[in-house]
Amino acid sequence: MNWRTNFKFFKRIVIKVGTSTLTYPNGKLNLQRIEGLVMEMSDLHNQGKEVLLVTSGAVGVGANKMGYKTVPRTIPEKQALAAIGQGALLHLYEKLFAEFGKIVAQVLLSREDLDERTRYLNATNTLEAILNMDVIPIINENDTVAIEEIKFGDNDTLSAMVAALVDADLSIVLSDVNGLYDCDPRINDQACLLDQVEEITRQMEDNSRSRGTHFASGGMITKLRAARICMASGVPMVIANSNNHHVIRRIIGGESLGTLFVPRESKMHARKKWIAFGTVVHGKLHIDNGAENALLNRGKSLLPSGITRVEGSFDRGMVVDVITTDGREVARGMINYDSRETALIAGKKTSEIEKTLGSKDYDEVIHRNNLWIKE
Ligand code: GLU
C-alpha cells in the first residue's frame, strides 16, 4: 500500500504540536505560526475531516506569562505554571479557531484515565461525542494534578495514545526536527532523512538517545516511543518540521515531508486483536435473530432491544461474548453497561434506558467500534 498517496482519503487525524513549534527561542508565542496551523486545521475540518489537536505549551506559556526566564525545577511550581499557562493557551486557540468558525473543546487527560478500562471507555466515548458535535478537541496532559511517577510525561506519547484511543487514521507530530535521519546530521553532512520507516531498530533508538539537546529537542526518543505505539495500534505516524510552509496540507496531500512510520498491523487487525485476545472475557450476552442480522450483516452496534439474556458479572468497559439463539459465539465486544444494568435494559427499547436505569449514558450496549465480529 502506498500510504502517503492515501492520506487524502483519511478522515480522522491527530495533530501534535510541540512547545518548540508554538514559541520562539525566547519563550514568547510564535503567533504567526500558531495562526497558520490553526488555519490549516480548520481547512481540514472544512473538508469534512475530524481533527484532534494535542498541544503542549502550558508550562512554557505559564512561565512566560509570569516573567520566568527558565522553567523552574520544582514540581509544584511547574504544575502551578501549567495551570496558569493552560488557560492562556486555550484562550488563544479558542480565539483563533473561532475566526475560522470552529468550536473547540478542552480535554485534559491523565495517565490513569487511559489505564483503567472504565475510564478508558469513558474517555473514548467523550472524544467520540465531541467529534460527533463537529467540535475540535484540544488535548493536553492534565499537568496540574498529574503525579510525576505516573505521567504520560511527554505529549508525543500522549498523542500516540490518543490516536490509538480514537482509532485515528493518521497521526502527525510537528516539531523542530525534520524527521528521523539515518545518522546524526550535525556530525555527518551526508546524513539522509528517512522517508519511511517500517521497523524501529535498536540502532535508531541508540542514535536518538545520544543526540544533543538541540537536534533531539523535545526528544527524538519520545517520538520513536510514540511511533511504536502508533505502529502497534495500526495508525500511520508522520514526524515533520512545522517550519515547512503549509506542512499539514502538504502531508495530507501525499508529499514526502518528514518521516512516515508505517503501521505493522492494519487498524482493524490491531483493534480486533486487542478485543479478541488482549483481554479476559467476563460474560455473555445472548441476542435474538434480529440483532444477529444487524451485527453480522449490517455492521450495526448492539442495542438493548436485541439482548435476550445476560450471563456473568462484569463492569462497564469489560469484554463480553455475544451468543446467537443457536448458541454460536459470533462476536466479542467492550460493553457500555455493567451486568446488572444490561440485565435490566435487555429486550427494551433505547428510549426506555433512562426510565429503567434512572439515566442513560449510551444508546448502544456495545458500540460497533468496540465490537469484534468473529470471521
Ligand atoms: N504537557 C506539557 C505542557 O503543556 C508538555 C509536555 C511536552 O512538551 O511533551 O507544557
mmCIF file of C-alpha atoms and ligand atoms in Angstrom:
data_model
loop_
_atom_site.group_PDB
_atom_site.id
_atom_site.type_symbol
_atom_site.label_atom_id
_atom_site.label_comp_id
_atom_site.label_asym_id
_atom_site.label_seq_id
_atom_site.Cartn_x
_atom_site.Cartn_y
_atom_site.Cartn_z
ATOM 1 C CA MET A 1 0.000 0.000 0.000
ATOM 2 C CA ASN A 2 1.304 3.429 -0.865
ATOM 3 C CA TRP A 3 0.479 5.111 2.396
ATOM 4 C CA ARG A 4 1.219 8.705 1.536
ATOM 5 C CA THR A 5 -0.999 8.849 -1.536
ATOM 6 C CA ASN A 6 -3.862 7.520 0.562
ATOM 7 C CA PHE A 7 -3.610 10.200 3.244
ATOM 8 C CA LYS A 8 -6.047 12.425 1.375
ATOM 9 C CA PHE A 9 -8.790 9.848 1.893
ATOM 10 C CA PHE A 10 -8.171 9.613 5.620
ATOM 11 C CA LYS A 11 -10.831 11.044 7.870
ATOM 12 C CA ARG A 12 -9.667 11.146 11.487
ATOM 13 C CA ILE A 13 -6.396 12.949 12.052
ATOM 14 C CA VAL A 14 -4.488 13.612 15.276
ATOM 15 C CA ILE A 15 -2.055 16.529 15.108
ATOM 16 C CA LYS A 16 0.507 17.042 17.858
ATOM 17 C CA VAL A 17 2.165 20.414 18.212
ATOM 18 C CA GLY A 18 5.203 20.784 20.459
ATOM 19 C CA THR A 19 6.332 23.752 22.506
ATOM 20 C CA SER A 20 9.198 24.402 20.089
ATOM 21 C CA THR A 21 6.617 24.931 17.366
ATOM 22 C CA LEU A 22 4.446 27.242 19.428
ATOM 23 C CA THR A 23 7.141 29.502 20.819
ATOM 24 C CA TYR A 24 10.223 31.477 19.794
ATOM 25 C CA PRO A 25 13.521 30.574 21.477
ATOM 26 C CA ASN A 26 12.900 33.435 23.935
ATOM 27 C CA GLY A 27 9.763 31.662 25.132
ATOM 28 C CA LYS A 28 7.233 34.077 23.605
ATOM 29 C CA LEU A 29 4.455 32.725 21.429
ATOM 30 C CA ASN A 30 5.052 32.414 17.697
ATOM 31 C CA LEU A 31 1.659 33.815 16.805
ATOM 32 C CA GLN A 32 2.151 33.702 13.085
ATOM 33 C CA ARG A 33 2.973 30.009 13.109
ATOM 34 C CA ILE A 34 0.143 29.155 15.504
ATOM 35 C CA GLU A 35 -2.335 31.065 13.363
ATOM 36 C CA GLY A 36 -1.073 29.293 10.235
ATOM 37 C CA LEU A 37 -1.507 25.868 11.848
ATOM 38 C CA VAL A 38 -4.959 26.739 13.163
ATOM 39 C CA MET A 39 -5.960 27.829 9.666
ATOM 40 C CA GLU A 40 -4.670 24.587 8.164
ATOM 41 C CA MET A 41 -6.518 22.503 10.752
ATOM 42 C CA SER A 42 -9.722 24.494 10.218
ATOM 43 C CA ASP A 43 -9.356 23.970 6.490
ATOM 44 C CA LEU A 44 -9.020 20.215 7.006
ATOM 45 C CA HIS A 45 -12.121 20.336 9.152
ATOM 46 C CA ASN A 46 -13.957 22.198 6.379
ATOM 47 C CA GLN A 47 -13.117 19.293 4.071
ATOM 48 C CA GLY A 48 -15.140 17.048 6.363
ATOM 49 C CA LYS A 49 -12.216 15.590 8.265
ATOM 50 C CA GLU A 50 -12.123 15.108 12.015
ATOM 51 C CA VAL A 51 -9.227 16.901 13.635
ATOM 52 C CA LEU A 52 -7.873 16.306 17.132
ATOM 53 C CA LEU A 53 -5.172 18.667 18.336
ATOM 54 C CA VAL A 54 -2.737 17.536 21.010
ATOM 55 C CA THR A 55 -0.882 20.594 22.165
ATOM 56 C CA SER A 56 1.983 21.245 24.542
ATOM 57 C CA GLY A 57 2.928 24.649 25.804
ATOM 58 C CA ALA A 58 1.039 25.005 29.067
ATOM 59 C CA VAL A 59 4.141 25.144 31.250
ATOM 60 C CA GLY A 60 6.066 27.271 28.741
ATOM 61 C CA VAL A 61 3.265 29.772 28.290
ATOM 62 C CA GLY A 62 2.734 29.940 32.054
ATOM 63 C CA ALA A 63 6.437 30.557 32.660
ATOM 64 C CA ASN A 64 6.478 33.276 30.067
ATOM 65 C CA LYS A 65 3.363 34.938 31.431
ATOM 66 C CA MET A 66 4.905 35.073 34.876
ATOM 67 C CA GLY A 67 8.143 36.512 33.528
ATOM 68 C CA TYR A 68 10.309 33.473 34.304
ATOM 69 C CA LYS A 69 13.410 33.251 32.162
ATOM 70 C CA THR A 70 13.622 29.486 32.607
ATOM 71 C CA VAL A 71 11.159 26.841 33.710
ATOM 72 C CA PRO A 72 11.513 26.312 37.488
ATOM 73 C CA ARG A 73 12.591 22.916 38.679
ATOM 74 C CA THR A 74 10.191 22.063 41.468
ATOM 75 C CA ILE A 75 7.114 20.079 40.550
ATOM 76 C CA PRO A 76 4.543 22.254 42.389
ATOM 77 C CA GLU A 77 5.890 25.335 40.616
ATOM 78 C CA LYS A 78 5.720 23.623 37.230
ATOM 79 C CA GLN A 79 2.218 22.429 37.980
ATOM 80 C CA ALA A 80 1.198 25.933 39.002
ATOM 81 C CA LEU A 81 2.636 27.302 35.757
ATOM 82 C CA ALA A 82 0.738 24.654 33.789
ATOM 83 C CA ALA A 83 -2.473 25.861 35.433
ATOM 84 C CA ILE A 84 -1.654 29.450 34.513
ATOM 85 C CA GLY A 85 -0.490 28.619 31.001
ATOM 86 C CA GLN A 86 -3.186 26.116 30.028
ATOM 87 C CA GLY A 87 -5.905 28.747 30.368
ATOM 88 C CA ALA A 88 -3.946 31.250 28.312
ATOM 89 C CA LEU A 89 -3.129 28.621 25.691
ATOM 90 C CA LEU A 90 -6.712 27.558 25.302
ATOM 91 C CA HIS A 91 -7.897 31.152 25.177
ATOM 92 C CA LEU A 92 -5.571 31.765 22.246
ATOM 93 C CA TYR A 93 -6.665 28.619 20.384
ATOM 94 C CA GLU A 94 -10.313 29.333 21.024
ATOM 95 C CA LYS A 95 -9.950 32.823 19.628
ATOM 96 C CA LEU A 96 -8.021 31.745 16.529
ATOM 97 C CA PHE A 97 -10.270 28.761 15.751
ATOM 98 C CA ALA A 98 -13.324 30.995 16.212
ATOM 99 C CA GLU A 99 -12.002 33.255 13.460
ATOM 100 C CA PHE A 100 -12.456 30.316 11.129
ATOM 101 C CA GLY A 101 -15.857 29.465 12.585
ATOM 102 C CA LYS A 102 -14.665 26.475 14.605
ATOM 103 C CA ILE A 103 -15.703 25.418 18.087
ATOM 104 C CA VAL A 104 -13.097 23.787 20.305
ATOM 105 C CA ALA A 105 -13.267 21.651 23.442
ATOM 106 C CA GLN A 106 -10.558 21.432 26.083
ATOM 107 C CA VAL A 107 -9.712 17.865 27.085
ATOM 108 C CA LEU A 108 -7.142 17.350 29.840
ATOM 109 C CA LEU A 109 -6.144 13.734 30.264
ATOM 110 C CA SER A 110 -4.094 11.966 32.870
ATOM 111 C CA ARG A 111 -2.493 8.586 32.575
ATOM 112 C CA GLU A 112 -4.995 6.885 34.886
ATOM 113 C CA ASP A 113 -7.748 7.950 32.505
ATOM 114 C CA LEU A 114 -6.369 5.514 29.971
ATOM 115 C CA ASP A 115 -5.016 2.812 32.269
ATOM 116 C CA GLU A 116 -8.297 1.819 33.791
ATOM 117 C CA ARG A 117 -10.814 0.296 31.428
ATOM 118 C CA THR A 118 -13.957 2.077 32.524
ATOM 119 C CA ARG A 119 -12.219 5.419 32.331
ATOM 120 C CA TYR A 120 -10.592 4.471 29.033
ATOM 121 C CA LEU A 121 -14.012 3.741 27.632
ATOM 122 C CA ASN A 122 -15.349 6.946 29.081
ATOM 123 C CA ALA A 123 -12.529 8.971 27.516
ATOM 124 C CA THR A 124 -13.163 7.292 24.146
ATOM 125 C CA ASN A 125 -16.865 7.996 24.292
ATOM 126 C CA THR A 126 -16.353 11.614 25.296
ATOM 127 C CA LEU A 127 -13.938 12.220 22.441
ATOM 128 C CA GLU A 128 -16.350 10.494 20.032
ATOM 129 C CA ALA A 129 -19.172 12.721 21.283
ATOM 130 C CA ILE A 130 -17.052 15.860 20.806
ATOM 131 C CA LEU A 131 -16.154 14.791 17.253
ATOM 132 C CA ASN A 132 -19.809 13.971 16.508
ATOM 133 C CA MET A 133 -20.679 17.525 17.510
ATOM 134 C CA ASP A 134 -18.256 18.716 14.829
ATOM 135 C CA VAL A 135 -16.052 20.240 17.507
ATOM 136 C CA ILE A 136 -12.238 20.146 17.571
ATOM 137 C CA PRO A 137 -10.840 18.630 20.793
ATOM 138 C CA ILE A 138 -7.725 20.357 22.088
ATOM 139 C CA ILE A 139 -5.938 17.848 24.274
ATOM 140 C CA ASN A 140 -3.123 18.169 26.788
ATOM 141 C CA GLU A 141 -1.963 16.254 29.798
ATOM 142 C CA ASN A 142 -3.644 17.371 32.989
ATOM 143 C CA ASP A 143 -0.273 18.629 34.230
ATOM 144 C CA THR A 144 -1.608 20.461 37.257
ATOM 145 C CA VAL A 145 -2.740 17.308 39.004
ATOM 146 C CA ALA A 146 -0.591 14.685 37.268
ATOM 147 C CA ILE A 147 1.599 12.721 39.652
ATOM 148 C CA GLU A 148 5.185 12.641 38.497
ATOM 149 C CA GLU A 149 5.676 8.873 38.593
ATOM 150 C CA ILE A 150 2.575 8.080 36.588
ATOM 151 C CA LYS A 151 2.526 10.822 33.995
ATOM 152 C CA PHE A 152 2.468 10.434 30.251
ATOM 153 C CA GLY A 153 5.347 12.824 30.771
ATOM 154 C CA ASP A 154 5.536 13.961 27.211
ATOM 155 C CA ASN A 155 2.945 14.855 24.653
ATOM 156 C CA ASP A 156 4.473 12.652 21.952
ATOM 157 C CA THR A 157 3.359 9.627 23.958
ATOM 158 C CA LEU A 158 0.050 11.290 24.807
ATOM 159 C CA SER A 159 -0.685 11.965 21.129
ATOM 160 C CA ALA A 160 0.044 8.352 20.193
ATOM 161 C CA MET A 161 -2.232 7.077 22.942
ATOM 162 C CA VAL A 162 -4.969 9.450 21.820
ATOM 163 C CA ALA A 163 -4.524 8.256 18.220
ATOM 164 C CA ALA A 164 -4.925 4.658 19.409
ATOM 165 C CA LEU A 165 -7.841 5.586 21.668
ATOM 166 C CA VAL A 166 -9.914 7.171 18.908
ATOM 167 C CA ASP A 167 -8.733 4.793 16.202
ATOM 168 C CA ALA A 168 -7.251 7.646 14.194
ATOM 169 C CA ASP A 169 -6.418 7.200 10.522
ATOM 170 C CA LEU A 170 -3.241 9.261 10.792
ATOM 171 C CA SER A 171 -1.114 10.923 13.445
ATOM 172 C CA ILE A 172 1.088 13.918 12.610
ATOM 173 C CA VAL A 173 3.762 15.045 15.069
ATOM 174 C CA LEU A 174 5.019 18.548 14.354
ATOM 175 C CA SER A 175 8.216 19.791 15.922
ATOM 176 C CA ASP A 176 11.502 21.485 15.106
ATOM 177 C CA VAL A 177 13.122 18.378 13.636
ATOM 178 C CA ASN A 178 12.746 17.321 10.011
ATOM 179 C CA GLY A 179 12.169 13.698 10.853
ATOM 180 C CA LEU A 180 14.401 10.730 11.548
ATOM 181 C CA TYR A 181 17.858 10.588 9.931
ATOM 182 C CA ASP A 182 19.989 7.540 9.285
ATOM 183 C CA CYS A 183 22.733 9.193 11.344
ATOM 184 C CA ASP A 184 23.287 12.460 13.182
ATOM 185 C CA PRO A 185 23.059 15.284 10.596
ATOM 186 C CA ARG A 186 25.009 17.657 12.827
ATOM 187 C CA ILE A 187 28.044 15.404 12.703
ATOM 188 C CA ASN A 188 27.631 13.885 9.276
ATOM 189 C CA ASP A 189 26.608 16.121 6.404
ATOM 190 C CA GLN A 190 25.836 13.033 4.324
ATOM 191 C CA ALA A 191 23.052 12.152 6.757
ATOM 192 C CA CYS A 192 19.857 11.173 4.976
ATOM 193 C CA LEU A 193 16.375 11.930 6.154
ATOM 194 C CA LEU A 194 14.412 8.674 6.187
ATOM 195 C CA ASP A 195 11.228 8.968 4.158
ATOM 196 C CA GLN A 196 9.661 5.849 5.560
ATOM 197 C CA VAL A 197 10.368 3.543 8.484
ATOM 198 C CA GLU A 198 8.848 0.059 8.615
ATOM 199 C CA GLU A 199 10.568 -1.038 11.780
ATOM 200 C CA ILE A 200 12.184 0.864 14.627
ATOM 201 C CA THR A 201 15.548 -0.724 15.233
ATOM 202 C CA ARG A 202 17.703 -0.752 18.323
ATOM 203 C CA GLN A 203 20.233 1.327 16.431
ATOM 204 C CA MET A 204 17.697 4.051 15.677
ATOM 205 C CA GLU A 205 16.887 4.276 19.357
ATOM 206 C CA ASP A 206 20.541 4.368 20.361
ATOM 207 C CA ASN A 207 21.255 7.107 17.813
ATOM 208 C CA SER A 208 18.364 9.152 19.102
ATOM 209 C CA ARG A 209 19.490 8.869 22.676
ATOM 210 C CA SER A 210 22.990 10.049 22.005
ATOM 211 C CA ARG A 211 21.915 13.126 20.134
ATOM 212 C CA GLY A 212 22.474 16.516 21.693
ATOM 213 C CA THR A 213 19.804 18.730 23.052
ATOM 214 C CA HIS A 214 19.125 20.838 20.008
ATOM 215 C CA PHE A 215 18.741 18.159 17.415
ATOM 216 C CA ALA A 216 16.864 15.965 19.820
ATOM 217 C CA SER A 217 14.904 18.848 21.249
ATOM 218 C CA GLY A 218 11.674 17.615 22.727
ATOM 219 C CA GLY A 219 13.376 14.304 22.279
ATOM 220 C CA MET A 220 13.563 12.075 19.214
ATOM 221 C CA ILE A 221 13.464 9.181 21.645
ATOM 222 C CA THR A 222 9.956 10.092 22.849
ATOM 223 C CA LYS A 223 8.908 10.425 19.219
ATOM 224 C CA LEU A 224 10.184 6.934 18.498
ATOM 225 C CA ARG A 225 8.276 5.664 21.519
ATOM 226 C CA ALA A 226 5.159 7.368 20.175
ATOM 227 C CA ALA A 227 5.802 5.845 16.753
ATOM 228 C CA ARG A 228 5.997 2.395 18.328
ATOM 229 C CA ILE A 229 2.582 2.866 19.952
ATOM 230 C CA CYS A 230 1.096 4.102 16.671
ATOM 231 C CA MET A 231 2.643 1.301 14.633
ATOM 232 C CA ALA A 232 1.318 -1.320 17.032
ATOM 233 C CA SER A 233 -2.124 0.289 17.020
ATOM 234 C CA GLY A 234 -2.380 0.367 13.256
ATOM 235 C CA VAL A 235 -2.044 4.137 12.935
ATOM 236 C CA PRO A 236 0.498 5.622 10.488
ATOM 237 C CA MET A 237 2.500 8.454 12.029
ATOM 238 C CA VAL A 238 4.459 11.248 10.356
ATOM 239 C CA ILE A 239 7.091 13.361 12.113
ATOM 240 C CA ALA A 240 7.719 16.629 10.303
ATOM 241 C CA ASN A 241 9.143 20.083 10.817
ATOM 242 C CA SER A 242 6.492 22.705 11.499
ATOM 243 C CA ASN A 243 8.747 25.211 9.743
ATOM 244 C CA ASN A 244 7.633 23.828 6.393
ATOM 245 C CA HIS A 245 5.122 26.118 4.791
ATOM 246 C CA HIS A 246 1.618 24.559 4.791
ATOM 247 C CA VAL A 247 3.067 21.481 6.417
ATOM 248 C CA ILE A 248 -0.239 19.812 7.300
ATOM 249 C CA ARG A 249 -1.836 20.345 3.916
ATOM 250 C CA ARG A 250 1.234 19.041 2.147
ATOM 251 C CA ILE A 251 1.463 15.913 4.287
ATOM 252 C CA ILE A 252 -2.217 15.122 3.742
ATOM 253 C CA GLY A 253 -1.694 15.824 0.035
ATOM 254 C CA GLY A 254 0.811 12.963 -0.064
ATOM 255 C CA GLU A 255 4.036 14.966 -0.310
ATOM 256 C CA SER A 256 7.157 13.266 1.044
ATOM 257 C CA LEU A 257 7.656 15.547 4.028
ATOM 258 C CA GLY A 258 9.263 14.261 7.209
ATOM 259 C CA THR A 259 9.415 10.594 8.157
ATOM 260 C CA LEU A 260 6.484 8.218 7.890
ATOM 261 C CA PHE A 261 6.264 5.337 10.364
ATOM 262 C CA VAL A 262 4.317 2.542 8.718
ATOM 263 C CA PRO A 263 1.975 0.572 10.962
ATOM 264 C CA ARG A 264 2.783 -3.089 11.430
ATOM 265 C CA GLU A 265 -0.836 -4.104 11.616
ATOM 266 C CA SER A 266 -3.901 -2.819 9.885
ATOM 267 C CA LYS A 267 -6.010 -0.721 12.226
ATOM 268 C CA MET A 268 -8.859 -3.179 12.295
ATOM 269 C CA HIS A 269 -6.487 -6.001 12.897
ATOM 270 C CA ALA A 270 -4.825 -4.274 15.842
ATOM 271 C CA ARG A 271 -8.147 -3.396 17.402
ATOM 272 C CA LYS A 272 -9.602 -6.803 16.773
ATOM 273 C CA LYS A 273 -6.587 -8.388 18.320
ATOM 274 C CA TRP A 274 -6.999 -6.397 21.473
ATOM 275 C CA ILE A 275 -10.668 -7.216 21.877
ATOM 276 C CA ALA A 276 -10.257 -10.779 20.689
ATOM 277 C CA PHE A 277 -7.135 -11.833 22.509
ATOM 278 C CA GLY A 278 -5.902 -8.941 24.612
ATOM 279 C CA THR A 279 -8.423 -9.132 27.385
ATOM 280 C CA VAL A 280 -10.298 -11.538 29.624
ATOM 281 C CA VAL A 281 -13.915 -12.251 28.691
ATOM 282 C CA HIS A 282 -16.170 -11.559 31.649
ATOM 283 C CA GLY A 283 -19.636 -12.523 30.474
ATOM 284 C CA LYS A 284 -22.030 -13.490 27.726
ATOM 285 C CA LEU A 285 -24.848 -11.662 26.014
ATOM 286 C CA HIS A 286 -27.439 -13.796 24.252
ATOM 287 C CA ILE A 287 -29.024 -12.000 21.325
ATOM 288 C CA ASP A 288 -32.061 -12.582 19.093
ATOM 289 C CA ASN A 289 -32.066 -13.156 15.330
ATOM 290 C CA GLY A 290 -32.760 -9.507 14.531
ATOM 291 C CA ALA A 291 -29.711 -8.349 16.478
ATOM 292 C CA GLU A 292 -27.600 -11.109 14.910
ATOM 293 C CA ASN A 293 -28.530 -9.861 11.465
ATOM 294 C CA ALA A 294 -27.857 -6.218 12.424
ATOM 295 C CA LEU A 295 -24.416 -7.070 13.810
ATOM 296 C CA LEU A 296 -23.214 -9.589 11.250
ATOM 297 C CA ASN A 297 -24.766 -8.329 8.043
ATOM 298 C CA ARG A 298 -25.294 -4.645 8.557
ATOM 299 C CA GLY A 299 -22.300 -3.616 10.686
ATOM 300 C CA LYS A 300 -24.517 -2.140 13.404
ATOM 301 C CA SER A 301 -23.948 -1.614 17.112
ATOM 302 C CA LEU A 302 -25.642 -3.857 19.664
ATOM 303 C CA LEU A 303 -28.714 -2.177 21.156
ATOM 304 C CA PRO A 304 -30.505 -3.353 24.324
ATOM 305 C CA SER A 305 -33.589 -4.460 22.393
ATOM 306 C CA GLY A 306 -31.769 -7.405 20.794
ATOM 307 C CA ILE A 307 -30.461 -8.879 24.047
ATOM 308 C CA THR A 308 -32.404 -11.804 25.442
ATOM 309 C CA ARG A 309 -30.241 -12.921 28.377
ATOM 310 C CA VAL A 310 -27.134 -11.845 30.294
ATOM 311 C CA GLU A 311 -24.620 -14.232 31.834
ATOM 312 C CA GLY A 312 -21.741 -13.394 34.153
ATOM 313 C CA SER A 313 -20.788 -10.476 36.311
ATOM 314 C CA PHE A 314 -18.967 -7.599 34.650
ATOM 315 C CA ASP A 315 -18.320 -3.893 34.918
ATOM 316 C CA ARG A 316 -18.616 -1.245 32.276
ATOM 317 C CA GLY A 317 -15.691 -1.429 29.878
ATOM 318 C CA MET A 318 -15.137 -5.151 30.201
ATOM 319 C CA VAL A 319 -15.197 -7.542 27.268
ATOM 320 C CA VAL A 320 -18.095 -9.986 26.770
ATOM 321 C CA ASP A 321 -19.023 -12.637 24.211
ATOM 322 C CA VAL A 322 -22.094 -12.307 22.039
ATOM 323 C CA ILE A 323 -24.075 -15.548 21.551
ATOM 324 C CA THR A 324 -26.799 -16.276 18.996
ATOM 325 C CA THR A 325 -30.054 -18.205 19.523
ATOM 326 C CA ASP A 326 -28.380 -21.400 18.305
ATOM 327 C CA GLY A 327 -25.505 -20.994 20.759
ATOM 328 C CA ARG A 328 -22.780 -19.718 18.401
ATOM 329 C CA GLU A 329 -20.253 -17.160 19.703
ATOM 330 C CA VAL A 330 -20.367 -14.683 16.850
ATOM 331 C CA ALA A 331 -18.827 -11.566 18.319
ATOM 332 C CA ARG A 332 -16.965 -10.118 21.249
ATOM 333 C CA GLY A 333 -17.101 -6.547 22.439
ATOM 334 C CA MET A 334 -16.350 -3.968 25.091
ATOM 335 C CA ILE A 335 -19.563 -3.197 26.902
ATOM 336 C CA ASN A 336 -21.001 0.182 27.894
ATOM 337 C CA TYR A 337 -23.117 -1.045 30.824
ATOM 338 C CA ASP A 338 -22.372 -3.381 33.729
ATOM 339 C CA SER A 339 -24.057 -6.786 34.059
ATOM 340 C CA ARG A 340 -26.817 -5.585 36.383
ATOM 341 C CA GLU A 341 -27.688 -2.640 34.137
ATOM 342 C CA THR A 342 -27.532 -4.777 30.996
ATOM 343 C CA ALA A 343 -29.913 -7.331 32.506
ATOM 344 C CA LEU A 344 -32.343 -4.552 33.405
ATOM 345 C CA ILE A 345 -32.407 -2.996 29.929
ATOM 346 C CA ALA A 346 -32.221 -6.275 27.956
ATOM 347 C CA GLY A 347 -35.085 -6.511 25.493
ATOM 348 C CA LYS A 348 -36.032 -2.871 25.973
ATOM 349 C CA LYS A 349 -36.005 -0.018 23.510
ATOM 350 C CA THR A 350 -33.207 2.573 23.612
ATOM 351 C CA SER A 351 -35.814 5.160 24.588
ATOM 352 C CA GLU A 352 -36.577 3.126 27.723
ATOM 353 C CA ILE A 353 -32.996 3.046 29.062
ATOM 354 C CA GLU A 354 -33.321 6.254 31.020
ATOM 355 C CA LYS A 355 -36.625 5.276 32.626
ATOM 356 C CA THR A 356 -35.214 1.886 33.587
ATOM 357 C CA LEU A 357 -31.802 2.908 34.920
ATOM 358 C CA GLY A 358 -32.519 6.441 36.048
ATOM 359 C CA SER A 359 -30.057 7.810 33.489
ATOM 360 C CA LYS A 360 -28.816 6.995 30.007
ATOM 361 C CA ASP A 361 -25.145 7.337 29.167
ATOM 362 C CA TYR A 362 -25.169 5.426 25.885
ATOM 363 C CA ASP A 363 -27.679 4.292 23.281
ATOM 364 C CA GLU A 364 -25.646 1.221 22.433
ATOM 365 C CA VAL A 365 -24.814 -1.622 24.794
ATOM 366 C CA ILE A 366 -21.769 -2.327 22.616
ATOM 367 C CA HIS A 367 -20.740 0.288 20.075
ATOM 368 C CA ARG A 368 -19.745 -1.190 16.717
ATOM 369 C CA ASN A 369 -16.279 0.404 17.066
ATOM 370 C CA ASN A 370 -15.783 -1.770 20.138
ATOM 371 C CA LEU A 371 -17.153 -4.930 18.560
ATOM 372 C CA TRP A 372 -15.102 -7.686 17.009
ATOM 373 C CA ILE A 373 -17.068 -9.932 14.693
ATOM 374 C CA LYS A 374 -15.604 -13.423 14.510
ATOM 375 C CA GLU A 375 -14.901 -14.496 10.975
HETATM 376 N N1 GLU B 1 2.107 18.941 28.866
HETATM 377 C C1 GLU B 1 3.246 19.800 28.790
HETATM 378 C C2 GLU B 1 2.843 21.256 28.608
HETATM 379 O O1 GLU B 1 1.757 21.532 28.137
HETATM 380 C C3 GLU B 1 4.153 19.469 27.628
HETATM 381 C C4 GLU B 1 4.751 18.132 27.573
HETATM 382 C C5 GLU B 1 5.624 18.017 26.307
HETATM 383 O O2 GLU B 1 6.076 19.042 25.785
HETATM 384 O O3 GLU B 1 5.824 16.933 25.790
HETATM 385 O O4 GLU B 1 3.600 22.140 28.903
#
